[in-house]
mmCIF file of C-alpha atoms and ligand atoms in Angstrom:
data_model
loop_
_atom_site.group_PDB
_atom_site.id
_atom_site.type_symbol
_atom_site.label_atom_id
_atom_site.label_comp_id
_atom_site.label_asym_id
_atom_site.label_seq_id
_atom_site.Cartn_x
_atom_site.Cartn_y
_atom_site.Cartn_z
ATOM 1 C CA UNK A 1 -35.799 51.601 -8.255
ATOM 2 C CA UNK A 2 -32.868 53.202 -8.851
ATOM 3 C CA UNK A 3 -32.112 53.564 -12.322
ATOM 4 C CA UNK A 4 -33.804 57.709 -12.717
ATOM 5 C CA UNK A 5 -30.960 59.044 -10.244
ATOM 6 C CA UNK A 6 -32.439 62.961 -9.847
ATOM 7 C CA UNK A 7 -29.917 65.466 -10.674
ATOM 8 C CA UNK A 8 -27.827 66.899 -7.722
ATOM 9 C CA UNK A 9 -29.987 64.859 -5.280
ATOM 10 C CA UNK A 10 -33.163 66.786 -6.810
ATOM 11 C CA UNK A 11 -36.952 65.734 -6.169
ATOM 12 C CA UNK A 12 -38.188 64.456 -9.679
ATOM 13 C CA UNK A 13 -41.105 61.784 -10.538
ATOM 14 C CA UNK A 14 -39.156 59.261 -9.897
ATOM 15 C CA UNK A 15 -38.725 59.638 -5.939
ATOM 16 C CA UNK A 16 -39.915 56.958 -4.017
ATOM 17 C CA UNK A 17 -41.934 58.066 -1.070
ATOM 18 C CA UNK A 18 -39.951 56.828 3.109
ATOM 19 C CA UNK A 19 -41.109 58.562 6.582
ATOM 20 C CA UNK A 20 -41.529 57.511 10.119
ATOM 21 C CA UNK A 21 -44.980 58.001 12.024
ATOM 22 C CA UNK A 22 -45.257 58.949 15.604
ATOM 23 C CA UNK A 23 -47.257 61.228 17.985
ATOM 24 C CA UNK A 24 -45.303 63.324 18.764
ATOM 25 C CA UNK A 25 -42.732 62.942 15.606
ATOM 26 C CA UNK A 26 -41.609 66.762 14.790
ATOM 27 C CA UNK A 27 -38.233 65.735 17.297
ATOM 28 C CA UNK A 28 -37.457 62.538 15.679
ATOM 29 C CA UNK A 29 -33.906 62.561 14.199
ATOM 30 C CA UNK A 30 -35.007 59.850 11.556
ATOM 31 C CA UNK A 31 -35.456 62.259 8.324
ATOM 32 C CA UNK A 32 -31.799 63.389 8.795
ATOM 33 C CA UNK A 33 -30.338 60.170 8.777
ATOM 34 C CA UNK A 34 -32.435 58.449 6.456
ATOM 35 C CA UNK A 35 -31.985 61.188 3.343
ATOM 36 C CA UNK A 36 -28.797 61.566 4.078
ATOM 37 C CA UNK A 37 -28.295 57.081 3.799
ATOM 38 C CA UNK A 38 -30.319 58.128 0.148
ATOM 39 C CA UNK A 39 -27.867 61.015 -0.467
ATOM 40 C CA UNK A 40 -24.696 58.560 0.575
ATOM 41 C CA UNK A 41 -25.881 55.974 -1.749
ATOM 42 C CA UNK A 42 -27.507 57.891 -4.927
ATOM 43 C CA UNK A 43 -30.562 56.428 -4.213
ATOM 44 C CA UNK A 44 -33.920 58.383 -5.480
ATOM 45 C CA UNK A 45 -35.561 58.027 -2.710
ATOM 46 C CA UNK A 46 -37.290 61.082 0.104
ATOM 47 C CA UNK A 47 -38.222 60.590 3.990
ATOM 48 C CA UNK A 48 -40.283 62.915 5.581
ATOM 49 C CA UNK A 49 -42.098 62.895 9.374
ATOM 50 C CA UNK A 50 -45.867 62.147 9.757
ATOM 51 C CA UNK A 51 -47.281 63.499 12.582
ATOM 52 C CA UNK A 52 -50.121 60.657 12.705
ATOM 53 C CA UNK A 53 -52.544 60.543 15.628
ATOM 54 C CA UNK A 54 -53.976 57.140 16.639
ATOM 55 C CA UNK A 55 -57.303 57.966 15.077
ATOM 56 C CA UNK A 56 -55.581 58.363 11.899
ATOM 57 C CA UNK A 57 -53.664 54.838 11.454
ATOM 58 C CA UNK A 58 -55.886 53.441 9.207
ATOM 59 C CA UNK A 59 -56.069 56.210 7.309
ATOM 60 C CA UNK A 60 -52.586 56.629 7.101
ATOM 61 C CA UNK A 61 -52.088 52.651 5.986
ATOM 62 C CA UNK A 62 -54.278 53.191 3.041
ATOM 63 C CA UNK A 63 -52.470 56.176 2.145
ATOM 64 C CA UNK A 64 -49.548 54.021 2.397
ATOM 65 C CA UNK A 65 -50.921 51.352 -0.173
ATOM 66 C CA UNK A 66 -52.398 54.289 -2.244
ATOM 67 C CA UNK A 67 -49.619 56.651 -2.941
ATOM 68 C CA UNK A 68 -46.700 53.459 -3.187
ATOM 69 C CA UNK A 69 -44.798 54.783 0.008
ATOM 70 C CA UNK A 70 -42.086 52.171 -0.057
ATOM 71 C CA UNK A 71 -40.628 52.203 3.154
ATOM 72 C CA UNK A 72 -42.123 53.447 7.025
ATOM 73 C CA UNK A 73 -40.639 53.060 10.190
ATOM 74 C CA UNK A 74 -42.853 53.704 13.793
ATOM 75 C CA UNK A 75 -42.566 54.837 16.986
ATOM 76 C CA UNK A 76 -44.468 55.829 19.602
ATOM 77 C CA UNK A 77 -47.447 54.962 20.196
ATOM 78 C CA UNK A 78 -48.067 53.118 16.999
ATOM 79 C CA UNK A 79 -45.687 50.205 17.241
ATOM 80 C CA UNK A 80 -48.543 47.600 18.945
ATOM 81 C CA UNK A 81 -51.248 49.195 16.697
ATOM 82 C CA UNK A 82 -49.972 49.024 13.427
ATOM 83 C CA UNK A 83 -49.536 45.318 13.500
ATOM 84 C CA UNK A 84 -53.486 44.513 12.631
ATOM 85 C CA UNK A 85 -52.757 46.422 9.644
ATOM 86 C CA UNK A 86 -49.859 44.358 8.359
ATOM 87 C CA UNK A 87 -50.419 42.104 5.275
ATOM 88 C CA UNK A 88 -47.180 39.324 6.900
ATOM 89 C CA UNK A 89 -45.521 39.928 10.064
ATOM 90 C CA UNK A 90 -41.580 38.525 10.309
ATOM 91 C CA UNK A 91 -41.627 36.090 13.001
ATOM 92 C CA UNK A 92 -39.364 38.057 14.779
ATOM 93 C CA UNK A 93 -41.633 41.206 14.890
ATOM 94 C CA UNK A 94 -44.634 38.890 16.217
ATOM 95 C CA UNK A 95 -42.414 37.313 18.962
ATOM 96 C CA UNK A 96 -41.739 40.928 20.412
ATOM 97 C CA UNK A 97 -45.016 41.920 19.703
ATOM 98 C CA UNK A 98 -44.561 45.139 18.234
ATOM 99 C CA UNK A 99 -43.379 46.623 14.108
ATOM 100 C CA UNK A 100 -41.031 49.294 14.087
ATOM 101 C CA UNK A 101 -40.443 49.093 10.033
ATOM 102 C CA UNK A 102 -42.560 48.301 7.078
ATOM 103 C CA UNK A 103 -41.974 47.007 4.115
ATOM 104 C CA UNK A 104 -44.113 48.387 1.041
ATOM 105 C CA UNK A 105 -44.214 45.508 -1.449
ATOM 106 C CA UNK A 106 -46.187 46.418 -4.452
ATOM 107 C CA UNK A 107 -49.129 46.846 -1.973
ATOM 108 C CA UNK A 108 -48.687 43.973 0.285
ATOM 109 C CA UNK A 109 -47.489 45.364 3.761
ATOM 110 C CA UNK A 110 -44.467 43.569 5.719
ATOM 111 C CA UNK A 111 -43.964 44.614 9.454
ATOM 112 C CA UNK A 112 -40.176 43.825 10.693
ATOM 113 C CA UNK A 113 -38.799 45.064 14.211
ATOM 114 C CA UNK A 114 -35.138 46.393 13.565
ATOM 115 C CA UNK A 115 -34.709 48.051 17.410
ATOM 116 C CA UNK A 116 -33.531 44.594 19.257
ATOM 117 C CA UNK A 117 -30.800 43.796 16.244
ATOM 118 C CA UNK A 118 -29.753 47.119 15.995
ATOM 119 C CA UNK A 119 -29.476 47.445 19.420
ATOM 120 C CA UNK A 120 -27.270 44.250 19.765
ATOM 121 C CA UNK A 121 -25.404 44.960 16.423
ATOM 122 C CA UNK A 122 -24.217 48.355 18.088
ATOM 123 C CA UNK A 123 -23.448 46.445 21.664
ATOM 124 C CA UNK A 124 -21.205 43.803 20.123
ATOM 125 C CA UNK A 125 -19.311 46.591 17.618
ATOM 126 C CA UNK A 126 -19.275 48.955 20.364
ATOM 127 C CA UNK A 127 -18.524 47.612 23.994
ATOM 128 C CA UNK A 128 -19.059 43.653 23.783
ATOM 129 C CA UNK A 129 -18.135 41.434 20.760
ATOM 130 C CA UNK A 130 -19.080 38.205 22.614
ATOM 131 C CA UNK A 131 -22.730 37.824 24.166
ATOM 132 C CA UNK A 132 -22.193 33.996 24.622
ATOM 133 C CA UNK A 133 -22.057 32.598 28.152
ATOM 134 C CA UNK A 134 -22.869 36.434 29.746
ATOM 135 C CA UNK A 135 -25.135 37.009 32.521
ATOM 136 C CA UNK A 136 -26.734 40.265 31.577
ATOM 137 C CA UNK A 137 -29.262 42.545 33.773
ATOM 138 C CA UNK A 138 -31.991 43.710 31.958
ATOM 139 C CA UNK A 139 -33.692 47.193 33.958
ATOM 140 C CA UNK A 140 -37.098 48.272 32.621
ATOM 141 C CA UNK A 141 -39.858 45.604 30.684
ATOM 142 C CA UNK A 142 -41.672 48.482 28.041
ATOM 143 C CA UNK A 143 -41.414 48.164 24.116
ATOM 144 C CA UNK A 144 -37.596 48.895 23.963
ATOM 145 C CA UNK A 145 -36.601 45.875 26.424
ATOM 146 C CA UNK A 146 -38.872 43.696 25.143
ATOM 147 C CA UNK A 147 -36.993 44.018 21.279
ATOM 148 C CA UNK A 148 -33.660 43.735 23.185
ATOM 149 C CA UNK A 149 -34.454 41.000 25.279
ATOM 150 C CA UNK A 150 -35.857 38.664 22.547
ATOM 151 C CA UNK A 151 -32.130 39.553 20.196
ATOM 152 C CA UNK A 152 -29.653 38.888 23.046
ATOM 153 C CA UNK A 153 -31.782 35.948 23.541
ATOM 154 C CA UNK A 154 -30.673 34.724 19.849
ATOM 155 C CA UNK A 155 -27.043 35.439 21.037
ATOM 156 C CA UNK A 156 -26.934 32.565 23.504
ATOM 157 C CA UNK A 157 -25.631 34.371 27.031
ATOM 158 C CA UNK A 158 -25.857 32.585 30.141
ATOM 159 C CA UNK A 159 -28.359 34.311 31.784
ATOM 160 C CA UNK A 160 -31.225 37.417 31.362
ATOM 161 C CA UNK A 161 -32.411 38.980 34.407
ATOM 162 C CA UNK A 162 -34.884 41.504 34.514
ATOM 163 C CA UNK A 163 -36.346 44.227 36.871
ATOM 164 C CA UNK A 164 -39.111 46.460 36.357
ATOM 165 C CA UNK A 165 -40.628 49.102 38.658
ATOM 166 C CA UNK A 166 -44.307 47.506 37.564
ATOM 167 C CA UNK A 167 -42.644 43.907 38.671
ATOM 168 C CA UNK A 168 -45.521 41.871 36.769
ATOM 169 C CA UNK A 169 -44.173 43.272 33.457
ATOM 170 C CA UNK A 170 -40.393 41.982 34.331
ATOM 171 C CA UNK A 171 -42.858 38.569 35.160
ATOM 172 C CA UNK A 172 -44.340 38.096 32.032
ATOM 173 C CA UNK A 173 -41.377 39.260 29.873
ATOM 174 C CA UNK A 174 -39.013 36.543 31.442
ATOM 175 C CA UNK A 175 -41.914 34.030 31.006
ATOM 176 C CA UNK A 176 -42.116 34.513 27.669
ATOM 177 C CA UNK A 177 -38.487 34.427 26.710
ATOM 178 C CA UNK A 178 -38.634 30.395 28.420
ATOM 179 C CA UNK A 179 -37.280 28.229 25.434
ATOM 180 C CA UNK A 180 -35.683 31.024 23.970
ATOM 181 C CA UNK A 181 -32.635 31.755 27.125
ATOM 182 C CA UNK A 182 -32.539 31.310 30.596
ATOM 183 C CA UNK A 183 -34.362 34.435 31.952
ATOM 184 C CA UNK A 184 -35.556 35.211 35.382
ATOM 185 C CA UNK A 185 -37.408 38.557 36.825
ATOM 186 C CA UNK A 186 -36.659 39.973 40.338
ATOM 187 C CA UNK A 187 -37.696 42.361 42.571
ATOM 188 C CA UNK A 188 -36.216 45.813 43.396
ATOM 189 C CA UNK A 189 -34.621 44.363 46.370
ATOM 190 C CA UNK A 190 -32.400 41.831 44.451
ATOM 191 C CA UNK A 191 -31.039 44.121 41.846
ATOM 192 C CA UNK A 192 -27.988 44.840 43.861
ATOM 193 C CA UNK A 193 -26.759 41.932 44.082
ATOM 194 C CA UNK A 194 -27.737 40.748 40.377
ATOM 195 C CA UNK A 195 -25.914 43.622 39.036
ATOM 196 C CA UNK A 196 -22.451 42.477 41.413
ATOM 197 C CA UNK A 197 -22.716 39.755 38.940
ATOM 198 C CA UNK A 198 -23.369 40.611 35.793
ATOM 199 C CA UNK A 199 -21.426 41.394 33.076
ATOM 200 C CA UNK A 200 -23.585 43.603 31.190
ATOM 201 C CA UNK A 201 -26.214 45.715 32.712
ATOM 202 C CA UNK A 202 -28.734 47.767 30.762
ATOM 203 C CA UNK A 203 -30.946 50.423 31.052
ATOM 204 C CA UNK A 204 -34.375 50.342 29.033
ATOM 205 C CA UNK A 205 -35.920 52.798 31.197
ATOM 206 C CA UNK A 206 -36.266 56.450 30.452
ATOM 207 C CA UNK A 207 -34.631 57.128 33.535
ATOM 208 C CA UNK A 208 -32.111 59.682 32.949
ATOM 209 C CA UNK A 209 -33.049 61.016 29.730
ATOM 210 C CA UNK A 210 -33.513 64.496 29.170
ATOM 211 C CA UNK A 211 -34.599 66.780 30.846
ATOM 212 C CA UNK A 212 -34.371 64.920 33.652
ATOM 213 C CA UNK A 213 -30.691 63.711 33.211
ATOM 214 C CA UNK A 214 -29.433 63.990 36.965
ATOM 215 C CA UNK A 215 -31.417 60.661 37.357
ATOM 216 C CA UNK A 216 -30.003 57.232 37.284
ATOM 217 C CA UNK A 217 -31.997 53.514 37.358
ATOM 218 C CA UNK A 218 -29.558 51.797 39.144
ATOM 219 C CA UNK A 219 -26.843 52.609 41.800
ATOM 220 C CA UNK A 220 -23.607 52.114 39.217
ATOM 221 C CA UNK A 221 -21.375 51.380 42.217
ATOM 222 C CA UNK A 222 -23.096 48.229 42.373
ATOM 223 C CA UNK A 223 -21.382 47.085 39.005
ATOM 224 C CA UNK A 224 -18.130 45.036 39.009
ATOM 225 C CA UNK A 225 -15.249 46.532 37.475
ATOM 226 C CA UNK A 226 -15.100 46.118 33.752
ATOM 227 C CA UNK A 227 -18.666 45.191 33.388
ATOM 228 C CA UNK A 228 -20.717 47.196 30.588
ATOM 229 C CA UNK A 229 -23.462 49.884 31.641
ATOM 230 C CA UNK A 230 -25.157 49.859 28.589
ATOM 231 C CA UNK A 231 -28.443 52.586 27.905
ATOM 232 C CA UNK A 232 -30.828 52.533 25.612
ATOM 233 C CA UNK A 233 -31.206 56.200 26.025
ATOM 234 C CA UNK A 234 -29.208 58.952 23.176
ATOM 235 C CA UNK A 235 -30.084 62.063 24.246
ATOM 236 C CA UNK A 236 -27.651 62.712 26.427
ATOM 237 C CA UNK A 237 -25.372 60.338 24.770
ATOM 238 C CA UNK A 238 -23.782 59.737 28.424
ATOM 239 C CA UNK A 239 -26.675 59.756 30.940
ATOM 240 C CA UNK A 240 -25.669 59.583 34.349
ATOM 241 C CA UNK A 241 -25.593 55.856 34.582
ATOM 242 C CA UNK A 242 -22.864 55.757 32.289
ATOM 243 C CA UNK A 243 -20.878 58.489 33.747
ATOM 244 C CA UNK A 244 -21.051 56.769 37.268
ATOM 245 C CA UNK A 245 -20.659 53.477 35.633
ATOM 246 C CA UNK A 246 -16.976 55.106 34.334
ATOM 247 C CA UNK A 247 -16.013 56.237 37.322
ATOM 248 C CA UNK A 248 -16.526 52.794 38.697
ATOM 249 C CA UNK A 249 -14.253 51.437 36.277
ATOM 250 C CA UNK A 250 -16.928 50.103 33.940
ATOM 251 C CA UNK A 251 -16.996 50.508 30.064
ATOM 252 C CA UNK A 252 -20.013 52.761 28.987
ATOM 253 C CA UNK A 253 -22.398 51.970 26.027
ATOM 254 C CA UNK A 254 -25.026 54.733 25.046
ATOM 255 C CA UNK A 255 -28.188 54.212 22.615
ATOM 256 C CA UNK A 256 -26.950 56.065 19.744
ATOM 257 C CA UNK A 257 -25.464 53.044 18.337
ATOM 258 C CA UNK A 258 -28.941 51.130 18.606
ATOM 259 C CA UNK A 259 -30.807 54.242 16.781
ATOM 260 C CA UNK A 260 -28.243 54.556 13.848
ATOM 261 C CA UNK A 261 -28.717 50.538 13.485
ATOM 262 C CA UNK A 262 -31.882 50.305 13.778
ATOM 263 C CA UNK A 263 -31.958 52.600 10.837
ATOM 264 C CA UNK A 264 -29.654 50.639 9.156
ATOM 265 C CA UNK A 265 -31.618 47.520 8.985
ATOM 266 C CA UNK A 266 -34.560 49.535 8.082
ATOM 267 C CA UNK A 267 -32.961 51.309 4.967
ATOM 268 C CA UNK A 268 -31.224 47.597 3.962
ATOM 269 C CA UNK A 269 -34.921 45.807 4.379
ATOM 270 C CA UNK A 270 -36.254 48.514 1.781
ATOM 271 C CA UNK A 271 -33.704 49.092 -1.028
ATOM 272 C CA UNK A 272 -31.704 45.999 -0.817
ATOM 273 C CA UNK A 273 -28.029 47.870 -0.459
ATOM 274 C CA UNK A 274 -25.871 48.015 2.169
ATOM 275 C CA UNK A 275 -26.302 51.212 4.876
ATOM 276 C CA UNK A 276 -23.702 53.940 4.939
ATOM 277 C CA UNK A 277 -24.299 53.550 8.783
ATOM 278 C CA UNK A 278 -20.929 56.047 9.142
ATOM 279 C CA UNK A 279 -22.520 58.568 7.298
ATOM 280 C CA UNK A 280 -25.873 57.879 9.115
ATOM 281 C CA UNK A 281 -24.430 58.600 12.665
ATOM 282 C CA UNK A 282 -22.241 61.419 11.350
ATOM 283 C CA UNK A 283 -25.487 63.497 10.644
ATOM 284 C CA UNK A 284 -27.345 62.231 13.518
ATOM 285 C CA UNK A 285 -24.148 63.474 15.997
ATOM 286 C CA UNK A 286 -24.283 66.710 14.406
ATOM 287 C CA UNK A 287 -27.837 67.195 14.782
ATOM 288 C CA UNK A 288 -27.521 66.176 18.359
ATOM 289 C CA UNK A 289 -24.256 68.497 18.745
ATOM 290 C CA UNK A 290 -25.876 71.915 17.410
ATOM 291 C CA UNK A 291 -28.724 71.128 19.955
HETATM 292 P P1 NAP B 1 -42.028 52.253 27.360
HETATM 293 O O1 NAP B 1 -42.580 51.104 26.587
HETATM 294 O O2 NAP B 1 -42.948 53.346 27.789
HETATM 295 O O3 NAP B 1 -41.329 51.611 28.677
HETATM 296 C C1 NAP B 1 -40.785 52.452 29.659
HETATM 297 C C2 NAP B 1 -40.034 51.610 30.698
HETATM 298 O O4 NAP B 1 -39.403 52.513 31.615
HETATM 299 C C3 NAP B 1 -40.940 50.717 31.535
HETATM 300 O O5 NAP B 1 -40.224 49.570 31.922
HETATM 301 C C4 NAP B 1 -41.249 51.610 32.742
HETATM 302 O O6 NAP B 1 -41.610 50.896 33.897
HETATM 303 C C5 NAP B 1 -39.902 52.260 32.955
HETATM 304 N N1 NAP B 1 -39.973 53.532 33.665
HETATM 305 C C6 NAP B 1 -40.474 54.706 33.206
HETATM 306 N N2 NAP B 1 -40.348 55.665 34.142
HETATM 307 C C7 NAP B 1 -39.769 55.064 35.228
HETATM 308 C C8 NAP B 1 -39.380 55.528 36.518
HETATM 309 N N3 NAP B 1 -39.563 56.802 36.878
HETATM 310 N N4 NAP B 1 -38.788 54.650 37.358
HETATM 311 C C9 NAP B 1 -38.588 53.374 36.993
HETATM 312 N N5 NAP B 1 -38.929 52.861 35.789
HETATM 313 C C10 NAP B 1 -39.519 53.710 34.920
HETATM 314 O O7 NAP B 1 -40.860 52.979 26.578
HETATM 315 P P2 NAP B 1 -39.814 52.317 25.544
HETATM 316 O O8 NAP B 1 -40.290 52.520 24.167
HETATM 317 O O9 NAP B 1 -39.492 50.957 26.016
HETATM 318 O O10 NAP B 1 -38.544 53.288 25.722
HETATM 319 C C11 NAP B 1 -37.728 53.216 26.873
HETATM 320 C C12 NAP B 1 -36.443 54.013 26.682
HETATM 321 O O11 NAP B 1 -35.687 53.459 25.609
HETATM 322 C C13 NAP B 1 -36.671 55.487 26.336
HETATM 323 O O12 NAP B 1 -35.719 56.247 27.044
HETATM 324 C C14 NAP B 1 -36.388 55.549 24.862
HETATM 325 O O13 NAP B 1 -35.879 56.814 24.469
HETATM 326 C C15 NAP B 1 -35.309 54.492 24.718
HETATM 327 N N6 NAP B 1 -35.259 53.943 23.341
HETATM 328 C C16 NAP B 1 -34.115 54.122 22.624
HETATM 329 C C17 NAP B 1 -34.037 53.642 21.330
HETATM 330 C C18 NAP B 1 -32.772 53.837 20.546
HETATM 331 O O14 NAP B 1 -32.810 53.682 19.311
HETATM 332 N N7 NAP B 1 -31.641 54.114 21.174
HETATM 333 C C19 NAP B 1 -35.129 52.966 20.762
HETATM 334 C C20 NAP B 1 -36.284 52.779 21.529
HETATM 335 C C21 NAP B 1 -36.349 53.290 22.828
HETATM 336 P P3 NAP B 1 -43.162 50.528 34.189
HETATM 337 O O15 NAP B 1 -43.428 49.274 33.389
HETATM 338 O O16 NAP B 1 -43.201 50.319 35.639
HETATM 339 O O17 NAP B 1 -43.981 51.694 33.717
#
């Protein structure tokens, strides 16, 4: 793939095709980051958005096969939809339930999740290096929790708790992590004291994201000292959560990490080379910096 290196980063007929899809997609922050992981590495390669509505996703998928687009990734609302179209499915992607990234080989379709490795990649490089033996609250059961949930299952802690504002979704999430960790859901009224005891407490909600950043999921006084308030959300990079969660003496973990990774696994699935993930969330802080 990479032998016809452009000049000076140029477009020429030998650019392989990479975008995301997503309705709305026009403020995703993935075109930045991903040419600039091509740029890093001298690969020939060009990402672009697709603005594709869900009446156009089979459409798009045969556009896909059609014009040799390598690599995709997809957010929302495609991420449950897309999977009928998928030649394989990694059995990691199935046991979420949902395909953030796909794989374009030679026509056959591969559909990988990369959100719940990323996200724990960034937690233990970031704020916690050891997930064994923690007890870790989970708050919110949509598509981003249920990625996380099913990686920091893989990394052994002691014990998952989740709570959801629709409390049959917290339910059904726990149930199906059984085998995997020891997971429990509970109600609104037992958060407090779950999150006196956990080590790790995490926000999957988009509670607190902007515009409406003077929110918070949780009461962060309810945290023990030294714990990690971890969010999923970027943008702000400190939501309130985390600020309170520093003030009560807790160590903060934003979702920029888990974006940037997520990325990473994405561009390392499709061209086989190691992410320049520094130079990845270099241009993704700038972009977030200027606004
Ligand atoms: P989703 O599937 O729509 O799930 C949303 C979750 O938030 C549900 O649990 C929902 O509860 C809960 N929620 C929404 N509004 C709420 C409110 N006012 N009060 C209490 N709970 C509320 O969305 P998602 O894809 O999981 O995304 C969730 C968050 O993760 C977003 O902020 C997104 O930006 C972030 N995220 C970050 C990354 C990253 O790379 N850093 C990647 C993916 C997602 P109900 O079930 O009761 O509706």
């Amino acid at each position: 793939m990479n032998e016809h290196l452009p000049e000076s980063g140029r477009i020429d007929s030998h650019t392989v095709l990479y975008g995301v899809i997503g309705d709305p997609v026009r403020h995703s922050k993935s075109p930045i980051m991903m040419n600039r992981a091509f740029q890093e590495t001298g690969i020939n390669g060009v990402y672009a958005a697709f603005h594709i509505t869900p009446d156009k996703l089979a459409d798009f998928v045969a556009g896909v096969k059609a014009m040799g687009i390598r690599g995709v990734n997809v957010t929302i609302p495609h991420k449950l939809d897309i999977m009928k179209h998928m030649d394989h499915i990694d059995p990691g992607a199935e046991a979420i339930g949902a395909v953030n990234t796909i794989v374009n080989d030679n026509g056959t379709l591969i559909g990988y999740n990369t959100d719940g490795i990323g996200y724990v990649r960034s937690l233990k490089e970031e704020a916690e290096p050891s997930i064994e033996g923690k007890k870790i609250v989970v708050i919110g059961a949509g598509g981003a929790s249920r990625g996380i949930v099913y990686a920091l299952a893989g990394e052994r802690p002691a014990l998952i708790t989740i709570a959801n504002r629709t409390e049959d979704k917290a339910l059904e999430l726990a149930r199906a992590l059984r085998g995997k960790a020891e997971a429990r859901a509970i109600t609104s009224e037992h958060l407090k004291e779950a999150c006196r005891q956990a080590d790790i407490v995490i926000n999957t909600t988009s509670v607190g994201m902007f515009p409406k950043t003077d929110e918070s999921p949780v009461d962060a006084s309810w945290l023990k000292e030294g714990a990690v308030a971890s969010d999923l959300i970027y943008n702000p990079m400190k939501t309130k959560f985390l600020q309170d969660a520093e003030s009560a003496g807790c160590r903060s973990h934003g979702g920029l990490g888990m974006f940037i990774y997520q990325g990473a696994y994405a561009f390392e699935y499709w061209t086989g080379r190691t992410a320049p993930a520094a130079a990845m969330r270099e241009t993704v802080l700038a972009a977030l910096q200027s606004g």
